[in-house]
Coordinates of C-alpha atoms in Angstrom, one line a residue:
X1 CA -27.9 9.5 56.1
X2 CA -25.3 11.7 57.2
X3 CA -23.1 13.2 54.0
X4 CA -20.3 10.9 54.9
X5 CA -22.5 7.9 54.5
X6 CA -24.1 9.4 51.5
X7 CA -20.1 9.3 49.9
X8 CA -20.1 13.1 50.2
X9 CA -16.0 13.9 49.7
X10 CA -14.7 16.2 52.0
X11 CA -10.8 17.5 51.2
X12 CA -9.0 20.7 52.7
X13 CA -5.6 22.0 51.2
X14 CA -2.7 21.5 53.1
X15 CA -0.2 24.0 54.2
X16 CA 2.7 23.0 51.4
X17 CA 6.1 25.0 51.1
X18 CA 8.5 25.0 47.6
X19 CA 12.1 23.5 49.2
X20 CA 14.7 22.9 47.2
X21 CA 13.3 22.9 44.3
X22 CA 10.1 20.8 45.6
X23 CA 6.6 21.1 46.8
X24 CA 6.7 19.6 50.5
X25 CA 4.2 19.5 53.6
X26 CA 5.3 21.2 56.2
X27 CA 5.7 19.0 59.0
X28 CA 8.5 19.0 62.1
X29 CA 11.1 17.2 60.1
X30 CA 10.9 20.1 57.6
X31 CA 11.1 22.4 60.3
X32 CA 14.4 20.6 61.6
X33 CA 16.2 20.0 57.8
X34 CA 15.3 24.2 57.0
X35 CA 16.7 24.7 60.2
X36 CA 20.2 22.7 59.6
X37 CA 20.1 21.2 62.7
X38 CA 23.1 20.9 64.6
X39 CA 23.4 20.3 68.5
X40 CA 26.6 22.2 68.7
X41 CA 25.2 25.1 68.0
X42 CA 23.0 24.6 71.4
X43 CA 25.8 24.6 73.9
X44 CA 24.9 22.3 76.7
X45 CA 23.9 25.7 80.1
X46 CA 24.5 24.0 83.1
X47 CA 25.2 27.2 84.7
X48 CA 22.5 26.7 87.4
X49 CA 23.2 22.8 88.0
X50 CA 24.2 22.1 91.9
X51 CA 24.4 18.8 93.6
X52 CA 24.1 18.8 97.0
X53 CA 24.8 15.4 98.5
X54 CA 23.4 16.0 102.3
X55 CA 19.7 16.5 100.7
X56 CA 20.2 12.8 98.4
X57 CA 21.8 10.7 100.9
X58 CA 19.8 8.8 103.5
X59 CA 20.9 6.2 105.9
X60 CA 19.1 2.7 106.5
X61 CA 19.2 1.1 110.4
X62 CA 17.6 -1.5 111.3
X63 CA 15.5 -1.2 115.0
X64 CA 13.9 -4.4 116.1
X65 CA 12.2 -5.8 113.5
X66 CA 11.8 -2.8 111.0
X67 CA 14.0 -0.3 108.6
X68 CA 14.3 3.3 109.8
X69 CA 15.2 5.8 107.3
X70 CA 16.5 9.0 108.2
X71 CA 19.0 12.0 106.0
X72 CA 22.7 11.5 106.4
X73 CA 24.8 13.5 109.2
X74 CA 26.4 15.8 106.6
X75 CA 29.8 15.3 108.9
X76 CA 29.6 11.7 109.1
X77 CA 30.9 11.3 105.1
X78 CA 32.6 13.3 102.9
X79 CA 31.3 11.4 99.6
X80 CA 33.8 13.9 97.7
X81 CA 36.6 12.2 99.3
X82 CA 36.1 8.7 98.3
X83 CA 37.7 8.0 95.2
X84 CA 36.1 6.6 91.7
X85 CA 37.7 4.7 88.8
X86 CA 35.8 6.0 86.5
X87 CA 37.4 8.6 84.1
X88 CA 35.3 11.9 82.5
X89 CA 35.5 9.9 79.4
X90 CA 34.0 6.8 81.0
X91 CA 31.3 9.4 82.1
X92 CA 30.8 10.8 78.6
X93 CA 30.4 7.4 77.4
X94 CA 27.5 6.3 79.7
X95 CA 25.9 9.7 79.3
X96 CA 26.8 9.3 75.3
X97 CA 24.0 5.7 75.6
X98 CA 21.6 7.4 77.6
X99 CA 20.5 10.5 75.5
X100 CA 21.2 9.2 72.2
X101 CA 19.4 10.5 69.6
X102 CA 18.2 9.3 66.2
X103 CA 19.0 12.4 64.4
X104 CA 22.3 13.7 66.0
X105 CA 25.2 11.4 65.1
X106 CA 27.6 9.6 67.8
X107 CA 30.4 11.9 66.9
X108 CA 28.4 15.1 67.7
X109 CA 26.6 13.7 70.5
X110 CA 29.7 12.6 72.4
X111 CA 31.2 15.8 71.3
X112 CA 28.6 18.3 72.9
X113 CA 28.6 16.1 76.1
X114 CA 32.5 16.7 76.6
X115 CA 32.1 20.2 76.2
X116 CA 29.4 19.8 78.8
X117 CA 31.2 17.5 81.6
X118 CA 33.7 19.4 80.5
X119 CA 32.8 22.8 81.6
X120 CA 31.4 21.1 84.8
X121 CA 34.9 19.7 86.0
X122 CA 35.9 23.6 86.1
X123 CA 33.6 24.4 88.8
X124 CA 35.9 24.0 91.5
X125 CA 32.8 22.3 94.0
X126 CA 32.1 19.7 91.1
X127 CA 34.9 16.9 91.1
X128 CA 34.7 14.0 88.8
X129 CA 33.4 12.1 92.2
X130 CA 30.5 13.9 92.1
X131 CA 29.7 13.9 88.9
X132 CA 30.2 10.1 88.7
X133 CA 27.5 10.1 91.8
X134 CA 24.7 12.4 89.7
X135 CA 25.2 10.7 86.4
X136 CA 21.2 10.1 86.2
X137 CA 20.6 14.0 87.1
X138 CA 23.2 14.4 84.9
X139 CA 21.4 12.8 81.9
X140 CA 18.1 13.9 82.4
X141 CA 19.0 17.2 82.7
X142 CA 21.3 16.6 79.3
X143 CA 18.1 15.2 78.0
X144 CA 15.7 18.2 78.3
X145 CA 18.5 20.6 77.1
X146 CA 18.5 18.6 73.4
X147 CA 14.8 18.7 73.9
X148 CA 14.8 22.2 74.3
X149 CA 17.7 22.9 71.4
X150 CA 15.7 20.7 68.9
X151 CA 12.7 23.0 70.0
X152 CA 14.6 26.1 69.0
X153 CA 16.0 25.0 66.0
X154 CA 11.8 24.0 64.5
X155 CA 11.3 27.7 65.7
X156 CA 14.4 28.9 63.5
X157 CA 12.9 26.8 60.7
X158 CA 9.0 27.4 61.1
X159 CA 10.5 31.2 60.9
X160 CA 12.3 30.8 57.6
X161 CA 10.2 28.2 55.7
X162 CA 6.8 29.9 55.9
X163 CA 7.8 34.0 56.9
X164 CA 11.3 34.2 55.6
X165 CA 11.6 36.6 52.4
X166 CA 12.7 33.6 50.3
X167 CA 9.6 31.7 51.5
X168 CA 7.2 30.2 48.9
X169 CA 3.8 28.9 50.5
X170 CA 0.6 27.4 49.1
X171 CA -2.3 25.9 50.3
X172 CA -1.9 22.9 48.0
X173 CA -4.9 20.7 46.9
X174 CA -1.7 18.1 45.2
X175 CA -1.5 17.3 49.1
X176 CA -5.1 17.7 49.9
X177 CA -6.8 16.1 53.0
X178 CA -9.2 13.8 52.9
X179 CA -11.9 13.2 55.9
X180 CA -12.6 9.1 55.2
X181 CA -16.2 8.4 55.6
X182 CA -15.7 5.1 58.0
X183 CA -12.6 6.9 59.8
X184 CA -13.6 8.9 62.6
X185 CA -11.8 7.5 66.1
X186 CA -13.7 9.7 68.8
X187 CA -13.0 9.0 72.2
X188 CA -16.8 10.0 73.1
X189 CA -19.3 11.3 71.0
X190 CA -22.3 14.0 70.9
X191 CA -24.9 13.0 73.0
X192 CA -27.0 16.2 73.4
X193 CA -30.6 17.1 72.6
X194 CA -29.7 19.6 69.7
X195 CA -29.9 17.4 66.4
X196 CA -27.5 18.5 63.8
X197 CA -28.3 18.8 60.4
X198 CA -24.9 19.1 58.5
X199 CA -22.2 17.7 60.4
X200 CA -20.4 15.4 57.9
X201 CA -20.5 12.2 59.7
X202 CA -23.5 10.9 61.8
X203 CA -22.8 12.2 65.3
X204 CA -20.0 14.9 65.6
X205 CA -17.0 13.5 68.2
X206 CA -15.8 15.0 71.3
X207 CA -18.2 17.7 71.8
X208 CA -19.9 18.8 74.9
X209 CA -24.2 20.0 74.8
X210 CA -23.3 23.0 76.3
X211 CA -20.7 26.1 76.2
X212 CA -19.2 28.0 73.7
X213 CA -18.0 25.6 71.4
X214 CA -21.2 23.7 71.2
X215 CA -22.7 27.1 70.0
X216 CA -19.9 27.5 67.7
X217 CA -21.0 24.2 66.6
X218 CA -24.8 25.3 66.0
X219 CA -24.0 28.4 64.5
X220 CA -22.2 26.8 61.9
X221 CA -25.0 23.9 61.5
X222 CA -27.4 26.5 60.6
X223 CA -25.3 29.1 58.6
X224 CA -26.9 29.3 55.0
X225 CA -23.4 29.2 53.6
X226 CA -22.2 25.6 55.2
X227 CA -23.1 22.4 52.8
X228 CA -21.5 20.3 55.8
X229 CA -18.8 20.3 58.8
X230 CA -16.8 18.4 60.9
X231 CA -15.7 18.6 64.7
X232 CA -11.8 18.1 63.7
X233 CA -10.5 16.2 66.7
X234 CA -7.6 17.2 68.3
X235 CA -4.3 15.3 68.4
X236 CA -5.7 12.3 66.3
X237 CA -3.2 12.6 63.1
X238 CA -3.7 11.5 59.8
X239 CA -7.1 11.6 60.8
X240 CA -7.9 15.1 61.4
X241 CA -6.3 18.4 59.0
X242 CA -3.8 19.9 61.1
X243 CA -1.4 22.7 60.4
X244 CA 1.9 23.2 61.8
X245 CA 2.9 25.5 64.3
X246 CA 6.9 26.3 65.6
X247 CA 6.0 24.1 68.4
X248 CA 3.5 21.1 67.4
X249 CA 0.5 20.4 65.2
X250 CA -2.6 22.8 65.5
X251 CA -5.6 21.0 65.2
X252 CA -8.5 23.6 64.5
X253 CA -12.0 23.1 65.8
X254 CA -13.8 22.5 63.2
X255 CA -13.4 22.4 59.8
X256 CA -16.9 23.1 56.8
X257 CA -17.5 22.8 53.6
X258 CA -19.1 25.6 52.0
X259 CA -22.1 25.8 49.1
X260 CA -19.8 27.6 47.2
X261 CA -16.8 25.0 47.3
X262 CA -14.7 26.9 49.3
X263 CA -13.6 25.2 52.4
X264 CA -13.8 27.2 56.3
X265 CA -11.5 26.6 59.0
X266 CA -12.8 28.2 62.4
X267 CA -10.7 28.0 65.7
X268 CA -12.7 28.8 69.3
X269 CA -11.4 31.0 71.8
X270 CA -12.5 31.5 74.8
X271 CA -12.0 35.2 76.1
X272 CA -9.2 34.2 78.3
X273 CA -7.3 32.7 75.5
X274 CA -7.9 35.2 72.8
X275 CA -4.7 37.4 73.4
X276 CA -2.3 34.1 74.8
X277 CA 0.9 34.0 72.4
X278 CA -0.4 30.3 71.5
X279 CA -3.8 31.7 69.6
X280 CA -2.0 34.5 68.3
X281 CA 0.6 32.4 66.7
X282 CA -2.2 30.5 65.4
X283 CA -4.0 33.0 64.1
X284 CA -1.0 34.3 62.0
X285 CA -0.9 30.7 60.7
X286 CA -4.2 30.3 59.5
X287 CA -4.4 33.8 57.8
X288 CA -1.2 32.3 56.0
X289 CA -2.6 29.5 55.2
X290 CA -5.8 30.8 54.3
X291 CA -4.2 33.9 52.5
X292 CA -1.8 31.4 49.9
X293 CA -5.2 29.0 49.1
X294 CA -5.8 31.2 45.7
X295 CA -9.5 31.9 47.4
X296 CA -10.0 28.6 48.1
X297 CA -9.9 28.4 51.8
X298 CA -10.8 30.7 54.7
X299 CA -9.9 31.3 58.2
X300 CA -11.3 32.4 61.4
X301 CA -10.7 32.7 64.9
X302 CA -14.2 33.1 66.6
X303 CA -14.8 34.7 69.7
X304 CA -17.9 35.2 71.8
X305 CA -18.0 38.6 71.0
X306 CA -15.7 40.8 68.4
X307 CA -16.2 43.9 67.5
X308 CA -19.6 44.2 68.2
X309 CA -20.6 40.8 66.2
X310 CA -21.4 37.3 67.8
X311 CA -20.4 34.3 66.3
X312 CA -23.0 34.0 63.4
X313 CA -22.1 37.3 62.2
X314 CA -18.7 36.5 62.5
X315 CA -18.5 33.1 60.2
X316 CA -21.5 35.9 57.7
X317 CA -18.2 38.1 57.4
X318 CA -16.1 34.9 57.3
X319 CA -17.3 34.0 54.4
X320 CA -17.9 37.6 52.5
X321 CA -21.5 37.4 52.8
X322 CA -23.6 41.1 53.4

């Protein structure tokens, strides 16, 4: 029986920070409250929006028995000559229902929209007509701007809560994670020849017989140091430990349990990914995280090779072993 099935429990400490007063996970909504949040502070750059009319606007004919499309004569119709009812306010208001947000209120919403048609009206080749005529550009584009700001502002708030110089982190086993033994949603699982010996749960999830993760994989399943391990799937929350980056959730590669009770998180990088701004950000992470466990937890970003030691050697030094 695989240790899972035996009732082997299997926690990590999670990434906790002190806020106001509080011990708290760090998750986005942390990220956006430490960050005060506030949309007007993301002024609403449509510096590079045009409309051009003559590429939208087709014509419809009918020949015989079939419709013929073909683009508009740009003489034919001068679109910014026909007049609209609608007023700039009318146009906030539809814009104001179609990017609402759950988190900014109506007030500021509608407020940072003015300022946006606003500043739009002043561009002396943008009349209301045709902003009345690119209302759904118009709110996408509004749309991936908040997107964007909100992005930002976790940034500003990943920043300060967990690398500021009134931070206060901890690797807190008060909010431990907990692998459940009859919990493991793969979409596929291993189906290779190499028969693993520790892997927490009877078949590890999501893992392909070959390449460098499966050796990560193997490496681990025979290190003398590993009581068990688990192939921590990515994007399945609540499910799988996770720590937070600026951006999303980071979802390491595997996760063991050591002889010693101390528990080793290893993320697998190929050679082209090593130095992208992504690992490193996750490397910085996990050394945190790692670093504020009070000895409890490690980290380590393998690699196929690093200086001069494969990956074995690696998870040896890992884990303070000669």
């Amino acid at each position: 029986l695989s240790p899972s099935q035996r009732g082997v429990v299997f926690t990590v400490p999670q990434l906790c920070v002190e806020y106001q007063g509080e011990l708290a996970l760090v998750d986005e909504e942390l990220l956006i409250e430490a960050a005060a949040w506030n949309l007007l502070d993301y002024p609403a750059d449509f510096s590079r929006f045009e409309y051009d009319d003559a590429s939208k606007t087709f014509e419809l004919d009918i020949e015989g028995n079939r419709v013929v499309i073909h683009p508009k004569d740009a003489e034919q119709l001068d679109l910014n000559l026909l007049p609209t009812e609608q007023t700039d306010v009318d146009l906030v208001r539809w814009l104001d229902k179609q990017v609402r947000q759950p988190d900014v209120s109506q007030q500021t919403m509608t407020a940072w929209i003015l300022q946006a048609v606003t500043g739009l009206l002043k561009r002396p080749n943008l009349p209301l007509s045709t902003l009345v005529r690119a209302k759904f550009i118009l709110a996408r584009k509004l749309g991936e701007l908040i997107a964007q700001a909100r992005k930002d502002a976790k940034k500003k708030g990943w920043q300060q809560l967990l690398f500021g110089a009134e931070a206060r982190v901890q690797a807190s086993e008060e909010f431990a994670f907990q692998y459940k033994p009859d919990d493991y949603p793969v979409g596929w699982l291993y189906s290779g020849g190499w028969k693993f010996q520790k892997n927490y749960y009877p078949l590890p999830g999501e893992l392909e017989p070959t390449g460098e993760e499966f050796e990560c994989a193997v490496e681990l399943d025979r290190h003398s140091a590993v009581k068990t391990w688990v192939r921590n799937l990515a994007k399945k929350e609540g499910v799988s430990f996770s720590l937070q980056t600026s951006t999303d959730l980071f979802y390491p590669d595997f996760v063991a349990q050591l002889h010693d009770g101390r528990v080793l998180v290893v993320e697998y990088k190929g050679g082209h990914l090593v130095d992208a701004a992504d690992a490193e950000e996750k490397r910085k992470l996990g050394a945190l995280w790692a670093d504020r466990s009070g000895g409890k937890a490690l980290f380590l970003m393998a690699e196929r090779q690093r200086d001069g030691m494969n990956v074995a050697q690696q998870i040896t030094a890992a884990v303070g072993l000669p």
